[in-house]
Tab-separated table of C-alpha atoms in Angstrom:
chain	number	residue	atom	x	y	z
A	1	UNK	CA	0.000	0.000	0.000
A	2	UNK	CA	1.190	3.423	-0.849
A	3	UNK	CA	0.943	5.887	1.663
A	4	UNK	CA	1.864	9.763	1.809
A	5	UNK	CA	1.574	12.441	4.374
A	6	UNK	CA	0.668	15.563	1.678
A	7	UNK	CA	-1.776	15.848	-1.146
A	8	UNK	CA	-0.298	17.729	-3.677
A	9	UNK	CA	-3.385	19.720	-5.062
A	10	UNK	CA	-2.243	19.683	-8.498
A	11	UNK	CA	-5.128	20.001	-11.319
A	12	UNK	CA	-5.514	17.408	-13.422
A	13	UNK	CA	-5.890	17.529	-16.764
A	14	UNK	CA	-8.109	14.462	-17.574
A	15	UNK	CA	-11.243	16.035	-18.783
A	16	UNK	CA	-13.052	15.058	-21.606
A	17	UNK	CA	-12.724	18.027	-24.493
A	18	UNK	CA	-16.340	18.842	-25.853
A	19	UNK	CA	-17.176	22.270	-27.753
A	20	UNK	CA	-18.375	24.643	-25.238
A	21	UNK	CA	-21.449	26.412	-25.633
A	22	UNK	CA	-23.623	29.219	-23.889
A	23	UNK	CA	-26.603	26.306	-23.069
A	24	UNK	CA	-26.559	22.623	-23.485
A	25	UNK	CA	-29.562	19.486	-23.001
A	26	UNK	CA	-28.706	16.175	-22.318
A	27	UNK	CA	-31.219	13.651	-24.547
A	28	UNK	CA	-30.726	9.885	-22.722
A	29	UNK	CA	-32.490	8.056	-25.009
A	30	UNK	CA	-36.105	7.362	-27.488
A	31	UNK	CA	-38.170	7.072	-24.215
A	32	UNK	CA	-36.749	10.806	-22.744
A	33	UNK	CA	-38.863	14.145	-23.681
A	34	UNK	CA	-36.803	17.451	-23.956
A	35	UNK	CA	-38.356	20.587	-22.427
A	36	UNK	CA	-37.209	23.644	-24.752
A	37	UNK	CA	-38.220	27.035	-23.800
A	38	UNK	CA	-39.122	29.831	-26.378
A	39	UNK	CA	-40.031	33.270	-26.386
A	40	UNK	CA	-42.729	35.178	-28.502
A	41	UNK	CA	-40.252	38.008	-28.446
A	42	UNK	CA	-37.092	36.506	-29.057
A	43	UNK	CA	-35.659	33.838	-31.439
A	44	UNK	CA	-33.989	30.294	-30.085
A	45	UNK	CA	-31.403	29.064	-31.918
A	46	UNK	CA	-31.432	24.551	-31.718
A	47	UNK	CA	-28.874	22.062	-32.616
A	48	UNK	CA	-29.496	18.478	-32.377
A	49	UNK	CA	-26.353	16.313	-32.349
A	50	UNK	CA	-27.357	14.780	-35.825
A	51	UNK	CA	-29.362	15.742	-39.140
A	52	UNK	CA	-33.288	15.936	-38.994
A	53	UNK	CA	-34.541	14.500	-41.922
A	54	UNK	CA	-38.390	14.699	-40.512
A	55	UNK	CA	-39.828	17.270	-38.081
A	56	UNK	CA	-44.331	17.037	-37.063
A	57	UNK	CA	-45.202	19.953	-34.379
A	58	UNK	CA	-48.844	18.887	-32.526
A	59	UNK	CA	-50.002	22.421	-33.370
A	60	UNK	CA	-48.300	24.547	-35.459
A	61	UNK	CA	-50.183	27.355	-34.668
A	62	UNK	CA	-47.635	27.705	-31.556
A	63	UNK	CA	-44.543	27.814	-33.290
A	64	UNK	CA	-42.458	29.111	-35.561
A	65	UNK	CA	-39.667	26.684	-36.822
A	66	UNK	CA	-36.997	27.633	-39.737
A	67	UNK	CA	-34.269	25.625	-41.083
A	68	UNK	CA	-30.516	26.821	-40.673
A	69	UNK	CA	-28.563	27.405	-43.663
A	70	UNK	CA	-25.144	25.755	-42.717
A	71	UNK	CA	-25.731	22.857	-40.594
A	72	UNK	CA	-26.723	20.247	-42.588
A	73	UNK	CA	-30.807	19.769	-41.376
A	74	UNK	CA	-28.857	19.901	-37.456
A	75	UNK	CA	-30.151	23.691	-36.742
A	76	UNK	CA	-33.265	25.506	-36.072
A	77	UNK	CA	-34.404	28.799	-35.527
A	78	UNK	CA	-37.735	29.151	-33.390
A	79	UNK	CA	-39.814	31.600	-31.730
A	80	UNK	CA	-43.009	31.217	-29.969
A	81	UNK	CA	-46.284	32.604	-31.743
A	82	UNK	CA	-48.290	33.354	-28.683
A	83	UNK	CA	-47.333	34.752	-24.911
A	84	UNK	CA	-48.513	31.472	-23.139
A	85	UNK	CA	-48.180	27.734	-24.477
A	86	UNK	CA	-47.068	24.558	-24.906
A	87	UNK	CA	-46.792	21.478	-27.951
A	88	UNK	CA	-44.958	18.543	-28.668
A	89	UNK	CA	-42.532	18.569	-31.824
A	90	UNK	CA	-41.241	14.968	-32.633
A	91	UNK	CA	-37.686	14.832	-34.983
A	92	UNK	CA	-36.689	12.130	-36.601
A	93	UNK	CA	-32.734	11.435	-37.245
A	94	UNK	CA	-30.983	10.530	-40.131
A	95	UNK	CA	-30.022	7.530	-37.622
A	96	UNK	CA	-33.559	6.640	-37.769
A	97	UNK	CA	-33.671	8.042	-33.893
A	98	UNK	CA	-36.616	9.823	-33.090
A	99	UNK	CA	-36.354	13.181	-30.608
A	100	UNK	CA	-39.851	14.110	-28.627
A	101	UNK	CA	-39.300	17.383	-27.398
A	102	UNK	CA	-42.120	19.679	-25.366
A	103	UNK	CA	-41.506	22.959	-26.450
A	104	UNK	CA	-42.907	26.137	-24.514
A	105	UNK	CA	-43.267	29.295	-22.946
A	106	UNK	CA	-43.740	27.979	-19.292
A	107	UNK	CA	-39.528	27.371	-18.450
A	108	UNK	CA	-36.647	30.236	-19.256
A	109	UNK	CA	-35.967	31.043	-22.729
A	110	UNK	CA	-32.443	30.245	-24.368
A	111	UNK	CA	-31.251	31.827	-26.954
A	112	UNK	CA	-28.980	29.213	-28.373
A	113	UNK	CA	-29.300	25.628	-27.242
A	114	UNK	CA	-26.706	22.393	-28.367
A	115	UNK	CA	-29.306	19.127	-27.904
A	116	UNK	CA	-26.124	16.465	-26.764
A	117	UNK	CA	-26.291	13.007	-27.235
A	118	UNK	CA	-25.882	11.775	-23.217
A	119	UNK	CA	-25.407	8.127	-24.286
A	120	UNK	CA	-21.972	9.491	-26.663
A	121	UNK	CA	-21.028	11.427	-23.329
A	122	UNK	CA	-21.512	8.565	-20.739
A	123	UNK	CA	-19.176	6.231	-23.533
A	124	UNK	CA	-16.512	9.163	-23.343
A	125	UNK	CA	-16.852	9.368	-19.827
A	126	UNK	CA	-16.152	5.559	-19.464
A	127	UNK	CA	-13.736	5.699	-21.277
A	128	UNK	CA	-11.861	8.581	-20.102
A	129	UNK	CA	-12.125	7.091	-16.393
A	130	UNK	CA	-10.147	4.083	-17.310
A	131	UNK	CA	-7.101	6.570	-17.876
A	132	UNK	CA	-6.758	7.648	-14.302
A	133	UNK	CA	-4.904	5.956	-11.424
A	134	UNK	CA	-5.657	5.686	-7.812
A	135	UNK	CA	-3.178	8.804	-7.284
A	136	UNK	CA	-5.027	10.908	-10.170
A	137	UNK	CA	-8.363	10.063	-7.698
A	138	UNK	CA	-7.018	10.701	-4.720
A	139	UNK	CA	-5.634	14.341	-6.059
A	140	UNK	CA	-9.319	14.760	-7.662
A	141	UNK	CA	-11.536	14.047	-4.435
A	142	UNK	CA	-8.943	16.651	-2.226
A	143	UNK	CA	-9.361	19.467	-4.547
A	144	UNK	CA	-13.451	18.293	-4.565
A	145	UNK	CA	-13.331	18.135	-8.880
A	146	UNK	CA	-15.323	16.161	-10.705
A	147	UNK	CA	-13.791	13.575	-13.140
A	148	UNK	CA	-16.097	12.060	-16.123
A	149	UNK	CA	-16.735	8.350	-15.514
A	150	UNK	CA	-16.560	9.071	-11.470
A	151	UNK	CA	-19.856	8.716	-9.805
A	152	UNK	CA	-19.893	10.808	-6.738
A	153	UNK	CA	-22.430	9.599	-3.839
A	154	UNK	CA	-22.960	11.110	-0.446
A	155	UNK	CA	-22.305	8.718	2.579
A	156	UNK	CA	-22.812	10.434	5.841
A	157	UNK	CA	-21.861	7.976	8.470
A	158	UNK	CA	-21.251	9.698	11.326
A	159	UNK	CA	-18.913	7.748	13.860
A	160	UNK	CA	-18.590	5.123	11.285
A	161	UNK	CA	-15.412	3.686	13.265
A	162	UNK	CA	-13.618	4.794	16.464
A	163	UNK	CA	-9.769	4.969	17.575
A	164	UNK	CA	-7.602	6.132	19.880
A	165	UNK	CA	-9.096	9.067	20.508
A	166	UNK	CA	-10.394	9.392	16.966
A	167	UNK	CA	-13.682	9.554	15.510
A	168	UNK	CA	-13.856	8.857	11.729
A	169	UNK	CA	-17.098	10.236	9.501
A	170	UNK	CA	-18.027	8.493	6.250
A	171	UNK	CA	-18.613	11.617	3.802
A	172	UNK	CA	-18.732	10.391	0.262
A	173	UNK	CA	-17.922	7.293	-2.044
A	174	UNK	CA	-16.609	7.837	-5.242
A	175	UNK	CA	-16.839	5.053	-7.649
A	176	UNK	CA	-15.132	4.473	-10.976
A	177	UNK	CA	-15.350	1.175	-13.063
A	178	UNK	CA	-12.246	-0.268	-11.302
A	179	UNK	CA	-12.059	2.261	-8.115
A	180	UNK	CA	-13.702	3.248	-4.977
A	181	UNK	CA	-12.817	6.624	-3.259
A	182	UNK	CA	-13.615	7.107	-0.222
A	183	UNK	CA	-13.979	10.937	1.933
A	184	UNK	CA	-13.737	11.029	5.705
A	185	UNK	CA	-13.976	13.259	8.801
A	186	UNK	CA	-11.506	12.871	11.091
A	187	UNK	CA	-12.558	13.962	15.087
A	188	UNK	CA	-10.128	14.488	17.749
A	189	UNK	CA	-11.863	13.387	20.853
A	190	UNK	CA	-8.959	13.460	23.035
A	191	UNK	CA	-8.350	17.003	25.247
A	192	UNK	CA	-4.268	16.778	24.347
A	193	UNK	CA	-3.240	16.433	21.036
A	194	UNK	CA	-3.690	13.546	18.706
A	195	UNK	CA	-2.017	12.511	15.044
A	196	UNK	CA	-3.678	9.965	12.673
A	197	UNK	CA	-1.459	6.922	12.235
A	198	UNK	CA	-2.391	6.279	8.604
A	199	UNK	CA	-1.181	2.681	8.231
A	200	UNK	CA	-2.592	1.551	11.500
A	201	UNK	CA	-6.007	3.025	9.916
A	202	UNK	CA	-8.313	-0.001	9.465
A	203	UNK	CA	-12.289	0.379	7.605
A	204	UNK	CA	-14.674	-1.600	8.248
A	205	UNK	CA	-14.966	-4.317	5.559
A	206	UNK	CA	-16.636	-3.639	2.582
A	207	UNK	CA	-15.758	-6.446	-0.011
A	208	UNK	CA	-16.842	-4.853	-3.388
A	209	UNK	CA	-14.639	-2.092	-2.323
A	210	UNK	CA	-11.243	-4.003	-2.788
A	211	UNK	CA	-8.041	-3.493	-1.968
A	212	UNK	CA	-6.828	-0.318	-0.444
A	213	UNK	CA	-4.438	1.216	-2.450
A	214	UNK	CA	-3.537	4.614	-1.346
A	215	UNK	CA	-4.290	6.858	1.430
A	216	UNK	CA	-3.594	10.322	2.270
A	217	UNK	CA	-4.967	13.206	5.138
A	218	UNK	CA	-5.071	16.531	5.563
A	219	UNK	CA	-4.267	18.176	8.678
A	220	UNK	CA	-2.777	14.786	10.339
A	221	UNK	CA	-1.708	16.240	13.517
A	222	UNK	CA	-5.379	17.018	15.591
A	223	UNK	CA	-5.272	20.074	18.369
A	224	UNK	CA	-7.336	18.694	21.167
A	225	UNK	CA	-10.963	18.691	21.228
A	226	UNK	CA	-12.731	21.762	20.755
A	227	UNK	CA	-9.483	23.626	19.412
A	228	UNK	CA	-9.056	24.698	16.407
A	229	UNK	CA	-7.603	22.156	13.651
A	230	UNK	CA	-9.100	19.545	16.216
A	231	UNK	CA	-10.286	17.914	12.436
A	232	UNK	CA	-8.926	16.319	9.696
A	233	UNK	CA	-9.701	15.149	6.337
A	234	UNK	CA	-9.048	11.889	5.124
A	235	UNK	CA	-9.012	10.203	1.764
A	236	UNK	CA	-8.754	6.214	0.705
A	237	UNK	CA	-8.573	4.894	-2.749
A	238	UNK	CA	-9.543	1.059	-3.319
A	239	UNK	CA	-8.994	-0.905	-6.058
A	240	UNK	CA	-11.258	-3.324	-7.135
């Protein structure tokens, strides 16, 4: 097991690189309706992550829809024709995938809006996670930064285990295809002085978790209880 007294809160550079845009929505899938809001005043401007070779509005009396020039049948141009309302548009893709969106005046206008593919993302993601070692983790869960393919979950445990003197809080659980992070609070409930003895640090089992890997605290040495710096933050890495 690798163990070190300092995180080095270096950023790391393992994010997936998508075009950035003012306003993105996430479509998961046939069975998932978008909600796109419009304005009668003002024009939205849509991309879908694909070319629309079909488009049926419920009641085009609501809406105002115009091709792009430029995009290849992936852009739209769309304003609301009255002050309140609400239809369903369903697009069909050149993949044959079919997009039901709810379009309407009832949630905040956008003024340009990228529709992304979320099942292309969560691949990426995946993919991108499997690049990272238990180090790169650690570094990621001390500067609290999100890293694609890492599902964060919150665990609060509090006095989860106990040891001389200390009282350790489960915070979160990040998991990864092959590792589990773990965040915890770190009590001082002695009225002297107390330090963290990192490799005498024992979890209580949790099998799927693995085997731990790497470990790492801030603020080791404890003030007494009450004190400040009487807490500390600890962070495990297991590999599965």
């Amino acid at each position: 097991m690798i163990i070190t007294a300092r995180i080095l809160l270096v950023i790391l550079s393992i994010f997936v690189t998508l075009t950035s845009y003012a306003d993105t929505l996430v479509w998961r899938g046939p069975t998932h309706t978008l909600t796109i809001g419009l304005s009668e005043v003002d024009i939205s401007h849509i991309e879908f992550p694909e070319p629309i070779i079909n488009v049926t509005v419920e009641d085009q009396d609501y809406l105002d829809i115009l091709v792009v020039e430029g995009y290849e049948n992936r852009a739209f141009r769309m304003r609301s024709l009255l002050p309140k309302m609400a239809t369903r548009m369903f697009l069909t893709g050149e993949s044959g995938t079919t997009y039901i969106a709810v379009v309407t005046t009832d949630v905040p206008y956008r003024a340009f809006l990228q529709i992304v593919d979320g099942k292309k993302i969560d691949d990426i993601a995946r993919k991108a996670a499997e690049k990272f070692d238990d180090t790169d983790l650690i570094r990621a869960m001390a500067l609290d930064k999100d890293i694609p393919g890492v599902l964060r979950e919150t665990y609060v445990i509090p006095s989860w285990f106990k040891g001389n003197g200390l009282v350790f809080d489960l915070s979160e659980v990040w998991q990864s295809a092959l590792l589990t992070g773990v965040v915890i609070h770190v009590r001082n409930e002695f009225s002297d002085p107390n330090e963290v003895n990192i490799p005498a640090v024992t979890v209580p089992k949790t099998d799927e978790w693995g085997e731990l890997r790497y470990a790492a605290m801030e603020n080791m040495r404890l003030a007494p209880k009450g004190k400040p710096n009487d807490r500390g933050i600890l962070y495990m890495v297991f590999n599965r």
